[in-house]
Backbone as JSON, one array per atom type, in Angstrom:
{
  "sequence": "WLGQGPPCEMKISDTGSLLIRSPAMSRSGETLHARLTPEGYLDTEDRVAVSDGRVHFLGRATGIINVGGNKVHPEEIENLVRAIPGVQNALASGRGSPIMGQLVVLEVQAGELSAEESSAFVRRIRDHCRQNLPKHKVPALINIVRELAVSESGKVERRQTG",
  "N": [[-9.98, -41.14, -30.47], [-12.28, -40.81, -30.99], [-12.76, -42.57, -33.31], [-13.22, -45.12, -31.78], [-14.6, -47.93, -29.39], [-17.98, -48.17, -28.08], [-19.21, -45.18, -25.86], [-19.29, -44.01, -28.63], [-20.04, -44.3, -32.78], [-17.64, -44.0, -35.61], [-17.7, -43.02, -38.67], [-16.59, -42.5, -41.96], [-18.14, -41.37, -44.9], [-18.66, -41.06, -47.97], [-18.83, -39.1, -49.66], [-16.58, -38.17, -47.69], [-17.59, -36.82, -45.49], [-18.31, -36.67, -42.04], [-19.63, -38.53, -40.48], [-21.54, -40.08, -37.52], [-22.86, -42.14, -34.39], [-24.41, -43.07, -31.16], [-26.06, -44.61, -28.97], [-26.82, -43.35, -27.03], [-27.56, -40.66, -28.63], [-29.83, -38.22, -29.65], [-33.11, -38.8, -31.41], [-35.15, -37.22, -31.8], [-36.76, -34.99, -33.91], [-36.82, -32.84, -36.34], [-35.38, -31.62, -37.95], [-32.81, -33.13, -37.28], [-33.3, -35.97, -37.53], [-33.78, -35.57, -40.7], [-31.08, -35.46, -40.96], [-29.68, -37.85, -40.44], [-28.43, -41.22, -41.9], [-29.73, -43.96, -43.57], [-28.61, -46.23, -41.57], [-28.69, -44.67, -39.58], [-26.48, -43.05, -38.57], [-25.61, -39.9, -37.58], [-25.06, -36.94, -40.12], [-22.73, -34.94, -39.17], [-22.29, -33.18, -40.72], [-19.49, -32.13, -41.38], [-16.37, -32.24, -42.65], [-13.73, -34.44, -43.14], [-10.34, -36.28, -42.72], [-8.6, -39.11, -42.73], [-5.7, -39.04, -40.55], [-2.74, -40.9, -40.3], [-3.75, -43.08, -38.31], [-5.24, -40.69, -36.73], [-8.08, -37.96, -36.6], [-8.96, -35.43, -38.85], [-9.84, -32.58, -39.23], [-11.27, -30.62, -41.64], [-12.8, -28.92, -42.06], [-16.49, -27.11, -42.71], [-18.87, -28.7, -44.71], [-20.65, -27.03, -45.53], [-20.93, -23.92, -46.41], [-19.58, -24.25, -48.85], [-17.74, -22.42, -51.01], [-18.41, -22.09, -55.21], [-16.47, -22.26, -57.94], [-17.04, -21.94, -60.86], [-17.14, -24.35, -61.22], [-15.32, -25.65, -59.7], [-14.9, -26.91, -56.21], [-14.7, -25.0, -54.06], [-13.73, -24.52, -50.45], [-13.64, -22.51, -47.92], [-12.42, -23.02, -45.55], [-9.54, -23.11, -45.63], [-8.58, -21.21, -46.96], [-8.41, -19.29, -45.01], [-7.17, -20.16, -43.59], [-4.57, -20.21, -44.47], [-3.63, -17.77, -45.31], [-3.75, -16.86, -42.61], [-1.6, -17.23, -41.29], [0.21, -15.61, -41.98], [2.19, -13.06, -41.17], [1.06, -10.61, -39.26], [-1.63, -10.23, -40.03], [-4.55, -11.04, -38.48], [-6.95, -12.3, -38.06], [-9.45, -14.05, -40.41], [-11.42, -14.22, -42.79], [-13.45, -15.92, -45.35], [-15.49, -15.69, -48.35], [-18.12, -16.77, -50.9], [-18.4, -14.82, -53.37], [-21.48, -13.63, -56.07], [-21.49, -14.58, -59.43], [-22.11, -14.1, -62.79], [-20.49, -15.51, -64.74], [-18.53, -16.51, -63.65], [-19.91, -18.6, -61.49], [-19.4, -18.24, -58.43], [-17.52, -16.36, -56.82], [-14.05, -15.65, -54.98], [-13.65, -14.3, -52.33], [-12.48, -12.32, -49.81], [-12.01, -11.02, -46.36], [-9.74, -9.4, -44.1], [-9.04, -9.02, -41.19], [-6.8, -6.8, -40.1], [-4.25, -4.41, -38.0], [-3.84, -1.21, -37.36], [-3.49, 0.46, -40.26], [-2.77, 2.2, -42.98], [-3.83, 3.53, -45.97], [-1.81, 3.65, -47.44], [0.35, 1.62, -46.82], [-1.96, -0.71, -46.22], [-2.2, -1.39, -49.19], [0.1, -2.78, -49.99], [0.15, -4.38, -48.12], [-2.4, -5.72, -48.81], [-1.09, -7.0, -51.81], [0.81, -7.95, -50.81], [-0.67, -9.96, -49.72], [-1.98, -11.23, -51.46], [-0.16, -12.13, -52.73], [1.32, -14.27, -51.36], [-0.75, -15.57, -51.24], [-1.12, -17.0, -53.96], [0.97, -17.93, -54.8], [0.79, -20.59, -53.11], [-2.21, -21.49, -53.97], [-4.34, -23.22, -55.86], [-5.37, -21.73, -58.43], [-7.95, -20.95, -58.93], [-8.86, -21.09, -56.4], [-7.57, -18.57, -55.41], [-7.88, -14.92, -53.96], [-10.62, -13.18, -55.11], [-10.99, -10.51, -54.72], [-9.84, -9.19, -52.01], [-10.53, -7.81, -48.79], [-9.55, -5.16, -46.29], [-10.44, -5.2, -43.17], [-11.12, -3.6, -40.33], [-12.32, -4.83, -38.06], [-13.89, -8.04, -37.46], [-16.63, -9.9, -37.63], [-16.69, -11.97, -34.11], [-17.87, -15.43, -33.02], [-18.98, -16.83, -29.56], [-17.5, -18.34, -28.68], [-15.26, -17.97, -30.25], [-14.95, -18.34, -33.18], [-14.78, -17.33, -36.42], [-17.44, -15.56, -37.64], [-19.6, -16.53, -40.27], [-21.49, -15.23, -42.73], [-23.9, -15.59, -44.76], [-23.76, -15.48, -48.37], [-24.18, -14.53, -51.48]],
  "CA": [[-10.52, -41.09, -30.43], [-14.04, -40.79, -31.85], [-13.48, -44.33, -33.99], [-12.92, -46.57, -30.58], [-15.94, -48.27, -29.24], [-18.37, -47.26, -27.14], [-20.68, -44.75, -26.69], [-19.86, -43.77, -30.05], [-19.17, -44.87, -33.17], [-18.11, -42.62, -35.97], [-17.5, -43.91, -39.94], [-16.52, -40.78, -43.32], [-18.72, -41.02, -45.73], [-18.0, -41.39, -49.28], [-17.53, -37.71, -49.84], [-15.2, -37.35, -46.99], [-18.87, -35.68, -44.06], [-17.86, -37.51, -40.55], [-20.66, -39.48, -39.83], [-21.84, -40.91, -35.6], [-23.59, -42.84, -33.84], [-24.3, -43.42, -30.64], [-27.31, -44.95, -27.9], [-27.12, -42.07, -26.28], [-27.59, -39.6, -29.11], [-31.86, -38.08, -28.9], [-32.94, -39.51, -32.29], [-36.6, -37.06, -32.13], [-36.95, -33.45, -33.93], [-36.93, -32.66, -38.69], [-33.98, -31.64, -38.38], [-31.58, -34.15, -37.08], [-33.91, -36.84, -38.16], [-33.0, -35.59, -42.41], [-29.45, -35.6, -40.98], [-29.53, -39.15, -40.83], [-28.29, -42.2, -42.56], [-30.31, -45.46, -43.08], [-27.76, -46.57, -40.87], [-28.71, -44.54, -38.01], [-25.9, -42.2, -38.16], [-25.97, -38.32, -38.36], [-24.27, -36.53, -41.07], [-22.3, -34.21, -38.78], [-22.02, -31.94, -42.14], [-17.88, -31.61, -40.72], [-15.91, -32.58, -43.93], [-12.52, -35.19, -42.47], [-9.56, -37.16, -43.11], [-7.95, -39.73, -41.16], [-4.28, -39.64, -41.58], [-1.72, -41.93, -39.23], [-4.97, -42.68, -37.15], [-6.01, -39.14, -36.96], [-8.74, -37.72, -38.02], [-8.39, -34.11, -39.13], [-10.95, -31.6, -39.52], [-10.82, -30.01, -42.44], [-13.81, -27.62, -42.73], [-17.71, -27.56, -42.69], [-19.61, -29.58, -46.15], [-21.84, -26.21, -46.02], [-20.55, -22.69, -46.9], [-18.28, -24.01, -50.04], [-17.44, -21.83, -52.86], [-18.39, -22.84, -56.31], [-15.3, -21.19, -58.84], [-16.23, -21.83, -62.27], [-17.84, -25.66, -60.83], [-14.47, -25.82, -58.69], [-15.22, -26.19, -54.57], [-13.07, -23.96, -52.76], [-13.06, -24.3, -49.33], [-13.23, -21.16, -47.49], [-11.53, -22.79, -44.54], [-8.39, -23.48, -46.39], [-7.87, -20.14, -47.42], [-8.35, -18.94, -43.52], [-5.98, -20.39, -42.21], [-3.49, -19.62, -45.12], [-3.58, -16.1, -44.72], [-4.0, -16.68, -40.79], [-0.33, -17.43, -40.91], [1.91, -14.33, -42.97], [2.58, -11.7, -39.98], [0.16, -9.21, -39.02], [-3.12, -11.28, -40.25], [-5.45, -11.25, -37.0], [-7.75, -13.38, -38.99], [-9.0, -13.93, -41.93], [-13.15, -14.94, -43.39], [-13.11, -16.19, -47.54], [-16.81, -16.41, -48.67], [-18.34, -16.49, -53.0], [-20.03, -13.7, -54.18], [-22.81, -14.2, -57.01], [-20.28, -13.92, -60.59], [-22.63, -14.17, -63.91], [-19.62, -15.78, -65.67], [-18.6, -18.28, -62.89], [-21.44, -19.01, -60.81], [-19.11, -17.4, -57.54], [-15.63, -15.39, -57.25], [-13.76, -15.58, -53.42], [-13.91, -13.15, -51.97], [-11.54, -12.81, -48.65], [-12.27, -10.31, -45.46], [-8.95, -9.71, -43.37], [-8.85, -8.5, -40.09], [-5.6, -6.55, -39.49], [-4.02, -3.46, -37.16], [-4.33, -0.16, -38.03], [-2.53, 0.67, -41.49], [-2.07, 3.78, -43.56], [-3.84, 3.49, -47.17], [-0.87, 2.97, -48.6], [0.53, 0.1, -46.15], [-3.06, -1.48, -46.82], [-2.18, -1.47, -50.42], [1.18, -3.47, -49.67], [-0.84, -5.46, -47.66], [-3.29, -6.87, -50.08], [-0.59, -7.26, -52.64], [1.92, -9.82, -50.17], [-1.52, -11.23, -49.35], [-2.7, -12.36, -53.12], [0.66, -13.17, -54.55], [1.06, -15.74, -51.06], [-2.17, -16.53, -51.97], [-1.1, -16.97, -55.39], [1.57, -18.92, -54.04], [0.05, -22.07, -52.59], [-2.9, -21.82, -54.22], [-4.78, -23.25, -57.52], [-5.69, -20.21, -59.68], [-9.63, -20.99, -58.68], [-9.22, -20.31, -55.34], [-7.07, -17.13, -54.75], [-9.1, -15.16, -54.12], [-10.57, -12.44, -56.31], [-11.67, -9.17, -54.32], [-9.45, -9.12, -50.42], [-10.72, -6.43, -48.25], [-8.51, -5.39, -44.88], [-11.06, -4.67, -41.98], [-10.65, -3.12, -38.9], [-12.67, -6.16, -36.88], [-14.62, -9.55, -37.94], [-17.16, -10.7, -35.69], [-16.87, -13.93, -33.81], [-19.49, -16.08, -32.38], [-18.68, -16.69, -28.68], [-16.48, -19.49, -28.85], [-14.18, -17.07, -31.04], [-14.86, -18.97, -34.44], [-15.12, -16.26, -37.64], [-18.92, -15.49, -37.62], [-20.41, -16.75, -41.02], [-22.75, -15.01, -43.63], [-24.63, -16.24, -46.19], [-23.29, -14.16, -50.11], [-24.94, -15.56, -52.9]],
  "C": [[-12.13, -41.59, -30.08], [-14.29, -42.55, -32.25], [-13.77, -45.21, -32.46], [-14.7, -46.44, -29.42], [-16.91, -47.62, -28.62], [-18.49, -46.45, -26.28], [-20.64, -44.49, -27.58], [-19.34, -43.68, -30.96], [-19.26, -44.34, -34.62], [-17.1, -43.53, -37.33], [-17.01, -42.22, -40.76], [-17.01, -42.08, -44.45], [-17.7, -41.32, -47.22], [-17.9, -40.15, -50.23], [-16.93, -37.26, -48.68], [-16.58, -36.06, -45.12], [-18.17, -36.5, -42.62], [-19.47, -37.68, -39.95], [-20.39, -39.99, -37.82], [-22.71, -41.17, -35.38], [-23.78, -43.82, -33.13], [-25.55, -43.54, -29.73], [-27.37, -43.98, -27.59], [-27.66, -40.52, -27.1], [-29.16, -39.81, -29.41], [-32.19, -38.12, -30.76], [-34.86, -38.51, -32.27], [-35.51, -35.15, -32.85], [-36.56, -33.83, -35.55], [-35.47, -32.94, -38.74], [-32.72, -32.43, -38.06], [-32.22, -35.62, -37.87], [-33.64, -36.56, -40.14], [-31.38, -35.84, -42.3], [-28.62, -37.13, -40.8], [-29.59, -40.06, -41.19], [-29.11, -43.12, -42.77], [-30.22, -46.11, -42.5], [-27.82, -46.13, -39.54], [-27.3, -43.5, -38.14], [-25.95, -41.15, -38.48], [-24.63, -38.32, -38.37], [-24.3, -35.46, -40.13], [-22.3, -32.73, -40.03], [-20.19, -31.72, -41.85], [-17.54, -32.56, -41.77], [-14.36, -33.07, -43.18], [-11.81, -36.32, -43.29], [-8.8, -38.12, -42.4], [-6.64, -39.7, -41.82], [-3.02, -40.11, -39.7], [-2.32, -41.9, -37.72], [-5.64, -41.81, -36.66], [-7.25, -39.26, -37.32], [-8.27, -35.77, -37.86], [-9.95, -33.45, -39.34], [-10.72, -30.71, -40.88], [-11.95, -29.21, -43.62], [-15.73, -28.31, -43.04], [-17.54, -28.23, -44.45], [-20.24, -27.81, -46.33], [-20.57, -25.05, -46.12], [-19.07, -23.23, -47.98], [-18.95, -23.2, -51.13], [-17.41, -22.15, -53.72], [-17.84, -21.59, -56.57], [-15.9, -21.78, -59.9], [-16.42, -23.57, -61.88], [-16.64, -26.36, -60.25], [-14.93, -25.25, -56.92], [-14.01, -26.06, -54.4], [-13.91, -24.04, -51.08], [-12.38, -22.52, -47.93], [-12.03, -21.12, -46.28], [-10.29, -23.15, -45.02], [-7.19, -21.83, -47.11], [-7.52, -18.68, -45.89], [-7.26, -19.15, -43.17], [-4.69, -20.46, -43.09], [-2.49, -18.55, -44.89], [-3.55, -16.01, -43.53], [-2.56, -16.85, -40.6], [0.56, -16.6, -41.37], [1.28, -13.85, -41.59], [1.54, -10.95, -40.28], [-0.8, -9.49, -39.14], [-3.24, -12.09, -38.7], [-5.98, -12.29, -37.02], [-8.07, -12.79, -40.02], [-10.74, -14.43, -42.02], [-12.86, -14.78, -45.02], [-14.84, -16.48, -47.2], [-17.65, -16.4, -50.5], [-19.07, -15.31, -52.19], [-19.64, -14.03, -55.16], [-21.08, -13.43, -57.86], [-21.4, -14.83, -61.4], [-21.26, -15.35, -65.33], [-19.22, -17.38, -65.09], [-19.45, -18.46, -61.32], [-20.59, -17.59, -58.66], [-17.66, -16.51, -57.79], [-15.12, -15.43, -55.43], [-13.48, -14.35, -52.74], [-13.3, -12.89, -50.0], [-11.27, -10.86, -47.58], [-10.51, -10.52, -44.59], [-8.47, -8.72, -42.16], [-7.26, -7.89, -40.13], [-5.36, -5.41, -38.6], [-4.8, -2.18, -37.99], [-3.46, 0.04, -39.17], [-3.45, 2.24, -42.48], [-3.2, 3.2, -45.02], [-2.66, 2.35, -47.78], [-0.28, 1.68, -47.32], [-0.38, -0.42, -46.09], [-2.96, -1.81, -48.26], [-0.74, -2.71, -50.05], [0.63, -4.55, -48.91], [-1.6, -6.05, -47.86], [-2.35, -7.49, -51.04], [0.06, -8.1, -51.97], [0.75, -10.52, -50.07], [-1.75, -11.88, -50.29], [-0.99, -13.12, -53.11], [1.24, -13.76, -52.85], [-0.15, -16.64, -51.47], [-1.9, -17.71, -53.72], [0.25, -18.45, -55.98], [1.99, -20.34, -54.19], [-1.53, -21.92, -53.13], [-3.18, -22.37, -55.47], [-5.19, -21.67, -58.15], [-7.86, -20.01, -59.06], [-10.28, -20.28, -57.15], [-8.36, -19.36, -53.91], [-8.0, -16.33, -54.76], [-9.32, -13.55, -54.95], [-10.45, -10.69, -55.56], [-10.76, -9.52, -52.68], [-9.33, -7.18, -50.18], [-10.01, -6.66, -46.96], [-9.63, -4.61, -44.55], [-10.3, -4.53, -40.88], [-11.16, -4.28, -37.87], [-13.38, -7.17, -37.87], [-15.39, -9.91, -36.49], [-17.14, -12.36, -35.83], [-18.07, -13.66, -33.02], [-18.18, -15.7, -30.27], [-17.52, -17.54, -28.42], [-14.93, -19.37, -29.51], [-14.29, -17.59, -32.46], [-15.68, -17.34, -34.7], [-16.77, -16.53, -37.33], [-19.29, -15.24, -39.39], [-21.14, -16.17, -41.74], [-22.6, -15.87, -44.37], [-24.67, -15.37, -47.53], [-24.01, -15.14, -50.81], [-23.94, -15.0, -54.35]]
}
């Protein structure tokens, strides 16, 4: 519905970012002006793709992890891991590495696990990632946590890491 007529126009940038323009869109504020294209579209910083006439959200353009020059979108890893039975939530982030630039770190929220169960669960998650992701996207470190912070909308709160 985003691409259909007024009041909102939509297009996808060359980099895959969703751009929108609307007569109702406020044009005030420095942040908004900084994100406007010369044609007056707002760069939402959401990565999208169109398939079968539908727009699919792929993740945020910001928050990309750079592993040895390879771009890793944390949502791809999180969605894959959330499908594993026993995973309640997941958060992928980048941690600085003097050799690779960044490495993927994964925090996984799971129920109460003993140390032995936790180790086996980490192995299962790592194996699943190795089977389904390119090598540079496989988390270098996986931590089992009791709880991940979530926003009021239920989304995992991202922390900036270096």
